[in-house]
Coordinates of N, CA and C and ligand atoms in Angstrom, one line a residue:
X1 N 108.4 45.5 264.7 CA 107.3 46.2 265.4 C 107.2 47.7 264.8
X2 N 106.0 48.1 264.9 CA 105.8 49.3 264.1 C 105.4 50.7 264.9
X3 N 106.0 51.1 265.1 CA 105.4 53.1 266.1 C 104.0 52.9 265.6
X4 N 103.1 53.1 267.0 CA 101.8 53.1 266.5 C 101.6 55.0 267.0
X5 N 100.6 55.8 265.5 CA 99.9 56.9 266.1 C 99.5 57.5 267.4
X6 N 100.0 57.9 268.5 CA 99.1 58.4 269.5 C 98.9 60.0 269.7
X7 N 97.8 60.4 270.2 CA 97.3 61.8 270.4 C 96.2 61.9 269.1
X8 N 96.3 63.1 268.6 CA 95.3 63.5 267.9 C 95.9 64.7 266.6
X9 N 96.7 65.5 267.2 CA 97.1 66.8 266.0 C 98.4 65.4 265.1
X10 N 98.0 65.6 263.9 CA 99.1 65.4 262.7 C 99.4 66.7 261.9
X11 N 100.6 67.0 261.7 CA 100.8 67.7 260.9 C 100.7 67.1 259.6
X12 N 99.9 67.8 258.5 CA 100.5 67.0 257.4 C 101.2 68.1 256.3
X13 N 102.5 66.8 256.1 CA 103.5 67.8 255.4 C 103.1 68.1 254.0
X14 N 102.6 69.1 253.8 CA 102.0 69.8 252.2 C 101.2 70.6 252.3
X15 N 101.8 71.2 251.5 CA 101.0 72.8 251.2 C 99.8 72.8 250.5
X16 N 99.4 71.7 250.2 CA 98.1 71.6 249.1 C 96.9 71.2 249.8
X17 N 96.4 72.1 249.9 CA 95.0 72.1 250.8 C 94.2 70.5 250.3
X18 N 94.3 70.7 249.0 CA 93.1 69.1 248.7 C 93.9 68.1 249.3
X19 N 95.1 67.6 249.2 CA 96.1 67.0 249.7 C 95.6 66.7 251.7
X20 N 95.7 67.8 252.1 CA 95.3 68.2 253.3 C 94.3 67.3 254.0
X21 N 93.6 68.1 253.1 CA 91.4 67.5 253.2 C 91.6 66.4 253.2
X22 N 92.0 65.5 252.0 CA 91.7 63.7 251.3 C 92.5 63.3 252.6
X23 N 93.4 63.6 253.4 CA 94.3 62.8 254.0 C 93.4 62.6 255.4
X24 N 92.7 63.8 255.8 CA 91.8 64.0 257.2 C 90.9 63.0 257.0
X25 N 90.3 63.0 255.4 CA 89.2 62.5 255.4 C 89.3 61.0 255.7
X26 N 90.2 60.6 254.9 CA 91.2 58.7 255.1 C 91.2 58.5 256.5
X27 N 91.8 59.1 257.3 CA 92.4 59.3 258.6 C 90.8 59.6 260.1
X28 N 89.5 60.1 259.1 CA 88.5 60.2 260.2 C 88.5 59.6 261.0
X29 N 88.2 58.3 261.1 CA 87.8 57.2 261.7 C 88.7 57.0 263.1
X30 N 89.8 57.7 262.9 CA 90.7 57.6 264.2 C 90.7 59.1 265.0
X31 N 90.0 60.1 264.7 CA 89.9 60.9 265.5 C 91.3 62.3 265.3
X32 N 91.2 61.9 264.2 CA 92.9 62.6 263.6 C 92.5 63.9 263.4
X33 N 93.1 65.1 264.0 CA 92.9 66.4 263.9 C 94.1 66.8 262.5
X34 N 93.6 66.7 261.5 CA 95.0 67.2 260.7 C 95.3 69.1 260.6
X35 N 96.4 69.5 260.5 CA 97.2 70.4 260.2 C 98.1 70.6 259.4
X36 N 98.0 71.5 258.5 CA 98.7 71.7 257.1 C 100.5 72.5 257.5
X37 N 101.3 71.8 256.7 CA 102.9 72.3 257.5 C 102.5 73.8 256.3
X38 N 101.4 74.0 255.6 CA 101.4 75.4 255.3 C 100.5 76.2 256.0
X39 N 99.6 76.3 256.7 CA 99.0 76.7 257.8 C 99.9 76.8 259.0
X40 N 100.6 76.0 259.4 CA 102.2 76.1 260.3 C 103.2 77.7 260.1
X41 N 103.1 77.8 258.7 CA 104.5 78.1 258.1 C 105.4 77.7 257.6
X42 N 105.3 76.3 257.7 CA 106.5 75.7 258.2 C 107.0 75.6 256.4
X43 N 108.6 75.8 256.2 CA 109.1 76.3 254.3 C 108.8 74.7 254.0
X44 N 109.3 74.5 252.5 CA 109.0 73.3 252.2 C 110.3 73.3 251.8
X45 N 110.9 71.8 252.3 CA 112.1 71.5 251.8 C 112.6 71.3 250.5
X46 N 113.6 70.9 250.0 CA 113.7 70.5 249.1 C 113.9 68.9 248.9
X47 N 113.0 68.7 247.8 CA 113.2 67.3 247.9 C 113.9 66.4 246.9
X48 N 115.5 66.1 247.1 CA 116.2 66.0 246.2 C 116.7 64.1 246.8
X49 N 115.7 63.4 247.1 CA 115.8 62.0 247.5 C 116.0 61.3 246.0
X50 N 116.4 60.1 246.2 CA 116.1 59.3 244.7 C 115.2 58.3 244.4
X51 N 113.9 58.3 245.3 CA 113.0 57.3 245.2 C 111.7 58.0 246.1
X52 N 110.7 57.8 246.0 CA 109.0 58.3 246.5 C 109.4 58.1 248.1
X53 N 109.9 57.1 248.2 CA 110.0 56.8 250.1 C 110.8 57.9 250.5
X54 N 112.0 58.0 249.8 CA 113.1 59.4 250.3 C 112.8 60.7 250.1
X55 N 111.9 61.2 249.2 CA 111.5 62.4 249.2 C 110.7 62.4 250.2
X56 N 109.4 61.1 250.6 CA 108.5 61.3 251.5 C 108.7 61.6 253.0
X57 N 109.9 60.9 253.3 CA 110.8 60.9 254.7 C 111.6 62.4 255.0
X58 N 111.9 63.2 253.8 CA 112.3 64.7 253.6 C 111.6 65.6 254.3
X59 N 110.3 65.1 253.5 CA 109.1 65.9 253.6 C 108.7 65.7 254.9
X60 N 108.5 64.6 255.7 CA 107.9 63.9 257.2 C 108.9 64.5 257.8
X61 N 110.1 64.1 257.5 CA 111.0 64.8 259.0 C 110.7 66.3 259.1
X62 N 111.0 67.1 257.7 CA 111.3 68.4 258.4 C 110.4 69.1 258.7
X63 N 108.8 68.5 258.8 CA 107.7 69.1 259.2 C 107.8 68.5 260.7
X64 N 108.3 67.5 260.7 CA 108.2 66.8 262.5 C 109.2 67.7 263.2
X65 N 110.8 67.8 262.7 CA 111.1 68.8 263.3 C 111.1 69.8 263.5
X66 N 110.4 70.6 262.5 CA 110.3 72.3 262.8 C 108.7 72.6 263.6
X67 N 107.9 71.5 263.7 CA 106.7 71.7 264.3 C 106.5 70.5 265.9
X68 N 107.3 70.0 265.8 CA 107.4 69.2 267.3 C 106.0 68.1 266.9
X69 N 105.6 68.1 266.1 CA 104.6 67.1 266.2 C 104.5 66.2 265.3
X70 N 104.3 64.8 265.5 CA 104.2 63.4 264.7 C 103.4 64.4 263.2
X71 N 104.1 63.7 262.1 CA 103.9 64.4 260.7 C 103.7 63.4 259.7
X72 N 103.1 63.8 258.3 CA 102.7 62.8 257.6 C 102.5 63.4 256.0
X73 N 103.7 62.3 255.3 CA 103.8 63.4 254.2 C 103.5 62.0 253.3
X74 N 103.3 62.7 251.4 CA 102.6 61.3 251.1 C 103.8 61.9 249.7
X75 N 104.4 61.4 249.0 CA 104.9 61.5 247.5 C 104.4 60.8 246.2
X76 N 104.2 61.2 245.5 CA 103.4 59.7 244.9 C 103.3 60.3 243.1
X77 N 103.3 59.4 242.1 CA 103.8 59.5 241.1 C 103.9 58.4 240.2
X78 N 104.0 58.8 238.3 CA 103.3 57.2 237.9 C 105.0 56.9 236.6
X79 N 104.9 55.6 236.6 CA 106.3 54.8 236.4 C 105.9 53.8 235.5
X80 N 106.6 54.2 234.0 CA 106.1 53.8 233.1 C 107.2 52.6 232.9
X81 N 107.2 51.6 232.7 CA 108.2 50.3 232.4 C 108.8 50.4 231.0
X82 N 108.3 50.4 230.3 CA 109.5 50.4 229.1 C 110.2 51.8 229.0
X83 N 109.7 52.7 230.2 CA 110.9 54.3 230.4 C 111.7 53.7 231.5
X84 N 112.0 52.6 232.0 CA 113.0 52.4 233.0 C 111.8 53.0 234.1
X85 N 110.7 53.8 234.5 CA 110.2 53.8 235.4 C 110.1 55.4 235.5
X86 N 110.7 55.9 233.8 CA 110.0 57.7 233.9 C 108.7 57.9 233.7
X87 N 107.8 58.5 234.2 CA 108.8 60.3 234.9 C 109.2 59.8 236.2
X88 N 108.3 58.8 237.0 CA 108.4 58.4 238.4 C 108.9 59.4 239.3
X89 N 110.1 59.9 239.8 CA 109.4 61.2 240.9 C 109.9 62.3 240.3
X90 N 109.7 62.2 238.8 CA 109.8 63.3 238.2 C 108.3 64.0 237.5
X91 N 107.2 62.8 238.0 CA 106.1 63.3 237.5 C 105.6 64.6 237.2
X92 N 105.7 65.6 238.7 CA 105.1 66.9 238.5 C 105.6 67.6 237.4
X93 N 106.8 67.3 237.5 CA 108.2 68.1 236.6 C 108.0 68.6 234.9
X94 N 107.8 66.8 234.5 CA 107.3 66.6 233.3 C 106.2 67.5 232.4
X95 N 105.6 68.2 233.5 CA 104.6 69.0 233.2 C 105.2 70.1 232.6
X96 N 105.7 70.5 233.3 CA 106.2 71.8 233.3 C 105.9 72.8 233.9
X97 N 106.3 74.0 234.1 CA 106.3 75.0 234.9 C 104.7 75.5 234.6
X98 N 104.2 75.4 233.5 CA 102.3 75.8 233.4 C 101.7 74.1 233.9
X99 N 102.4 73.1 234.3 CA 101.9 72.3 234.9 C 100.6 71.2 233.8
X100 N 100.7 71.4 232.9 CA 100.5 70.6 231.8 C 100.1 69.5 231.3
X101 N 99.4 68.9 232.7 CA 99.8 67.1 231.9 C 99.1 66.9 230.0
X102 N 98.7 67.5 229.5 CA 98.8 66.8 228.1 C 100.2 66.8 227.5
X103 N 101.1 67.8 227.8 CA 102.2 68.0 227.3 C 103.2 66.7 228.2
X104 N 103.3 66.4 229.3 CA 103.6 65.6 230.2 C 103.3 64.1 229.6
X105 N 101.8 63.7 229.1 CA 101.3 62.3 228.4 C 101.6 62.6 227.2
X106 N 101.9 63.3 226.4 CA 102.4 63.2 225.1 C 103.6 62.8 225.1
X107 N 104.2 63.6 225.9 CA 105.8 63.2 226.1 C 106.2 61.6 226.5
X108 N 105.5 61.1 227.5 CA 105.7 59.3 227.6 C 105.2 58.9 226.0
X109 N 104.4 58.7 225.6 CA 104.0 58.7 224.1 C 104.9 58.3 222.8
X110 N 105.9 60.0 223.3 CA 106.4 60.4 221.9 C 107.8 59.5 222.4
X111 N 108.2 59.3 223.5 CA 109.8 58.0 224.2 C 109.0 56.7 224.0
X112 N 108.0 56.3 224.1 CA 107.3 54.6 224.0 C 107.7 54.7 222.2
X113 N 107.1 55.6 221.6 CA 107.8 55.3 220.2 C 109.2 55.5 219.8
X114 N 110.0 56.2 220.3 CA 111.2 56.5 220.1 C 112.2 55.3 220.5
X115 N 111.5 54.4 221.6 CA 112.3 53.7 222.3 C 111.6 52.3 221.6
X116 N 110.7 52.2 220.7 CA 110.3 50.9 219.6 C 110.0 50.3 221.3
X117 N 109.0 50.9 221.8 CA 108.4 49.8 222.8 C 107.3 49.1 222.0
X118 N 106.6 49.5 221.4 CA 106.1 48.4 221.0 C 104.7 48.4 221.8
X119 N 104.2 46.9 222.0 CA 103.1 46.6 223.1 C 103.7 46.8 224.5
X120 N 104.6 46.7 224.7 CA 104.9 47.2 226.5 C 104.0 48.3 226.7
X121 N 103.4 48.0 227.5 CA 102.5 49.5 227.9 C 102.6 49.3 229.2
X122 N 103.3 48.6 230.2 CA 102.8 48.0 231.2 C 103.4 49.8 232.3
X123 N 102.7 50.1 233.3 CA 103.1 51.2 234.1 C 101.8 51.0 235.4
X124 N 102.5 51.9 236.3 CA 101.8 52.0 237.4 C 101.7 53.5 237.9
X125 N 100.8 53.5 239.3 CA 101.0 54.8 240.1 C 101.6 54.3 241.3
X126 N 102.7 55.0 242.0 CA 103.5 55.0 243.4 C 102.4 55.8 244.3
X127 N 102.4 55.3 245.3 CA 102.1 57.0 246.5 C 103.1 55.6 247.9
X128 N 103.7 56.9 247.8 CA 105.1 56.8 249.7 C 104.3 57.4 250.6
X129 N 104.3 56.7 251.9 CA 103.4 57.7 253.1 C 104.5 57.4 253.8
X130 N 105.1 58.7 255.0 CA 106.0 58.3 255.7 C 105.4 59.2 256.5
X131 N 105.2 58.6 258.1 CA 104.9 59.2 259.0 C 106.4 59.5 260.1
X132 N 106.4 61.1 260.7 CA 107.8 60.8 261.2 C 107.5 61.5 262.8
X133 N 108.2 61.1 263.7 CA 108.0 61.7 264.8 C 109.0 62.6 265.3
X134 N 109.1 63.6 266.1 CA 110.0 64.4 266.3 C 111.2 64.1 266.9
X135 N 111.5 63.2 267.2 CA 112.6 62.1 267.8 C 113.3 61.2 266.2
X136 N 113.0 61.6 265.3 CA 113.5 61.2 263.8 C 112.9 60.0 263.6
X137 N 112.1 59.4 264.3 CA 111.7 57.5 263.9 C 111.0 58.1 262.9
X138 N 111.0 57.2 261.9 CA 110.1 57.4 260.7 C 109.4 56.0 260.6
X139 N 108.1 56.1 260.3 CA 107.5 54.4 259.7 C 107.0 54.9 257.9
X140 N 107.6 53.8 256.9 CA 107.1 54.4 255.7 C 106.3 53.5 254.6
X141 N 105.4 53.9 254.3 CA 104.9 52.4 253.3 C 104.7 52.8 251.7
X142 N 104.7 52.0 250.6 CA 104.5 52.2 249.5 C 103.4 51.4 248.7
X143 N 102.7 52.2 248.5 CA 101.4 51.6 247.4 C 101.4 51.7 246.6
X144 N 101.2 50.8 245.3 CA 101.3 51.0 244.0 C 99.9 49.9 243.4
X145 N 99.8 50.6 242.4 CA 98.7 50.0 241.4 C 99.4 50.2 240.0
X146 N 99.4 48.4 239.5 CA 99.4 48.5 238.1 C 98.5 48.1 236.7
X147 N 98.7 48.5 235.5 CA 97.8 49.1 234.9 C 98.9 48.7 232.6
X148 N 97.9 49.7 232.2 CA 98.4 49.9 230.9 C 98.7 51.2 230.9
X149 N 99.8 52.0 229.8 CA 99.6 53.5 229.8 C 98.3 53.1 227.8
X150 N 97.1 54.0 228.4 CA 96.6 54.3 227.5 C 96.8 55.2 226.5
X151 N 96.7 55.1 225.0 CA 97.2 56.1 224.6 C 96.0 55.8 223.1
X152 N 95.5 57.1 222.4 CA 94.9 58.5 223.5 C 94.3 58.8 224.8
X153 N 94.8 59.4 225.5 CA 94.2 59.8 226.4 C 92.5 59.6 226.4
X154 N 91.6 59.3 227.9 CA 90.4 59.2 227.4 C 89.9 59.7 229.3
X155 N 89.1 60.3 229.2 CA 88.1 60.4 230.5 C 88.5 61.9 230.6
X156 N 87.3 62.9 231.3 CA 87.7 64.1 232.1 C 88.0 64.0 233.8
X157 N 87.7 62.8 234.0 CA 87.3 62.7 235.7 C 89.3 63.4 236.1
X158 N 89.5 63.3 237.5 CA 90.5 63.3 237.9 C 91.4 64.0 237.4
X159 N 92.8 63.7 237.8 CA 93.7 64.7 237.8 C 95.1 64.4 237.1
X160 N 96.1 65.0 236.7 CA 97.4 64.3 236.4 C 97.2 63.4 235.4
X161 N 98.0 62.1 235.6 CA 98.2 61.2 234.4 C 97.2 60.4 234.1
X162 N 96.0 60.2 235.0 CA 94.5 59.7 235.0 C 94.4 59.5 233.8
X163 N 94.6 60.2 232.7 CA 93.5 60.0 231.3 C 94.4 58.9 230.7
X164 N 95.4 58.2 231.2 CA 96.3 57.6 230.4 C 96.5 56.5 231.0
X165 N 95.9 56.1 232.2 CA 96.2 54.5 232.7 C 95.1 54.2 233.6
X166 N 95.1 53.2 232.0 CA 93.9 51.9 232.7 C 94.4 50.2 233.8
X167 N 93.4 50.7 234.6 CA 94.1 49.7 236.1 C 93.8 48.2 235.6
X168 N 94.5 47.2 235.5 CA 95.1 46.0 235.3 C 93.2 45.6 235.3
X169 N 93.3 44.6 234.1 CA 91.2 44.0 234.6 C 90.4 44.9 234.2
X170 N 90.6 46.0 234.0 CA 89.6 47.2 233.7 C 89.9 47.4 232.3
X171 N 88.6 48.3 231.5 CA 88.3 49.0 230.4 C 88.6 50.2 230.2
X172 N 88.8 50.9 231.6 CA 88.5 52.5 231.8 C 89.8 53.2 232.5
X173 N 90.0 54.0 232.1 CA 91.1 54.9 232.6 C 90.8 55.3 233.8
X174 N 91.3 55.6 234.7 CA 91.1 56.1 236.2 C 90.6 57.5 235.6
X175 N 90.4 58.3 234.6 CA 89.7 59.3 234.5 C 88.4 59.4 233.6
X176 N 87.9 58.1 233.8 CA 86.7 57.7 233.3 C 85.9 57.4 234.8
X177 N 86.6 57.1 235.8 CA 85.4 56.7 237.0 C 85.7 57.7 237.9
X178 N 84.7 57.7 238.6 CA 84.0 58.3 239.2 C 85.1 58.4 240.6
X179 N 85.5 59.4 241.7 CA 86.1 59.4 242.4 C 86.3 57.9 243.6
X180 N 85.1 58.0 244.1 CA 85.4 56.8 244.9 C 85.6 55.4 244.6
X181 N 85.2 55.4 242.7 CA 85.8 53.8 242.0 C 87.4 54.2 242.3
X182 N 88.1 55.0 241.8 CA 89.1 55.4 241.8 C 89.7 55.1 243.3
X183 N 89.5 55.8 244.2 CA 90.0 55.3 245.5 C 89.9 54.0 246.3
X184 N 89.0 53.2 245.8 CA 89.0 51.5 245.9 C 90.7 51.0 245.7
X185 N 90.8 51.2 244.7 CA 91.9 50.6 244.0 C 93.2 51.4 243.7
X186 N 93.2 52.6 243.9 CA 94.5 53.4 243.6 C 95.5 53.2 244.6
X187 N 96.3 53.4 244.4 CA 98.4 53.1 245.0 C 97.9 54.4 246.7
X188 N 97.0 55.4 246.3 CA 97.5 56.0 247.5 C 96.5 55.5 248.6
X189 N 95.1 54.6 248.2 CA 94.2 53.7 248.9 C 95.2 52.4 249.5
X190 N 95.9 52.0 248.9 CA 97.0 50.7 249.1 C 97.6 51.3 249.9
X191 N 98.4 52.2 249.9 CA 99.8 53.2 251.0 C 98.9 53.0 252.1
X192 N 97.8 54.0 252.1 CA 96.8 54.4 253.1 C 96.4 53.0 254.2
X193 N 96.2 51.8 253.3 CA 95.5 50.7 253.6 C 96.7 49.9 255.0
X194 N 98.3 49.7 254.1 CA 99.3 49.8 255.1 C 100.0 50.6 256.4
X195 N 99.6 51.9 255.9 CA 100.0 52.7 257.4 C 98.8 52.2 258.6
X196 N 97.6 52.5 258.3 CA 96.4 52.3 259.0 C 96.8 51.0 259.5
X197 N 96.8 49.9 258.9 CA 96.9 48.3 259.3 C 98.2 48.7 260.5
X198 N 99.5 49.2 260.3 CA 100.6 49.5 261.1 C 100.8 49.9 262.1
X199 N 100.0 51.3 262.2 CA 100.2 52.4 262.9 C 99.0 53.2 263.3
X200 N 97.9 52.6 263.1 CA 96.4 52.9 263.6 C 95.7 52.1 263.8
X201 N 96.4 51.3 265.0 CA 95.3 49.9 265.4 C 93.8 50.5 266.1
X202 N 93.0 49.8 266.2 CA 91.4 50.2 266.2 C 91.3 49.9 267.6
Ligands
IMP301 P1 103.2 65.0 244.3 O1 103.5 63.8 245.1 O2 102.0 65.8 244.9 O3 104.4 65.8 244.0 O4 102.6 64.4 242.9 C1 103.4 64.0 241.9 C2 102.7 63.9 240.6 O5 102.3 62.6 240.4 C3 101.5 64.7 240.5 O6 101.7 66.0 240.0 C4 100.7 63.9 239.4 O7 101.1 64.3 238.2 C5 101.2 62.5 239.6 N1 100.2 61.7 240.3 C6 100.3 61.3 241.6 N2 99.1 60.6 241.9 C7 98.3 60.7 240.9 C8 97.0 60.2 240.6 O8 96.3 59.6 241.5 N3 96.5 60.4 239.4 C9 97.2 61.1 238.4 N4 98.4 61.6 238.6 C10 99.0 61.4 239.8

């Protein structure tokens, strides 16, 4: 059985305003007041988990308990198969400190040849949503979408590793379409699709 949402304020754990917004906007249909744990105050932990669900549940708890209210954090990050599943939640990292992704998609690139992958190109995107209540119950789900890593890079649309993976069936990089093709089918539309089904009955 699954903790269903009740009330209206969610905190959501992250400091990233777009983050914020995309999450209210998923979430309208139930009447969800969202709140940013950086409009709170509230510090950002560290997130030293070893998988998308554990960093996510980091992030949910310590916004549930430093703000007393049901919280909602999302982790999410793309896992390349012939790297054992790097950068995976090392995604942002890979960038580096100027945040970089060409430097980031070169680098999977320049390990797919080093490591004689060959035609393995197979990789995906994660997104972990873990909703937590101030009583520590956590509910957490994982969406993933898989794909090819494209290589060269192709599309301007979107953000992060977009210009490098095309979704399983498709021609086009997730940074070739248009936002809301992209949210049809992406890992954090899948996450989203499971908490909702869970924990926001109609
Ligand atoms: P975080 O969960 O906000 O820390 O995001 C982790 C990293 O994963 C981001 O910096 C992006 O590089 C990557 N990432 C997650 N979702 C997507 C996506 O939908 N497109 C492209 N990159 C993504």
């Amino acid at each position: 059985m699954h903790r269903s949402f009740t009330g209206k304020k969610l905190v959501v754990a992250s400091h990233n305003q777009g983050k914020v917004r995309e999450i209210g906007e998923l979430l309208a249909d139930f009447g969800v007041e969202p709140i940013s744990a950086g409009e709170l105050g509230l510090p950002e932990p560290v997130e030293d988990g070893d998988t998308f669900i554990a960093n996510a549940k980091i992030k949910a708890l310590a916004a549930a308990e430093r703000s007393g209210e049901i919280s909602l954090s999302d982790d999410s990050g793309f896992a390349v198969e012939a790297l054992n599943g790097d950068p995976g939640i090392y995604s942002a990292r890979w960038a580096g400190p100027s945040k970089d992704f060409g430097i980031a998609m070169k680098t999977i690139q320049d390990k797919l040849e080093e490591a004689g992958a060959g035609d393995n190109r197979r990789a995906s995107f994660i997104c972990a949503l873990c909703l937590a209540w101030p009583d520590g119950h956590t509910e957490s789900f994982e969406g993933r979408v898989w794909g090819d890593f494209t290589w060269p890079a192709q599309g301007e649309k979107g953000f992060g590793y977009d210009p490098v993976f095309t979704p399983e069936g498709m021609d086009r990089t997730f940074a070739q379409m248009d936002p809301a093709e992209k949210h049809t089918i992406s890992h954090r539309a899948d996450a989203f699709r499971q908490l909702i089904d869970a924990c926001f009955p109609k």
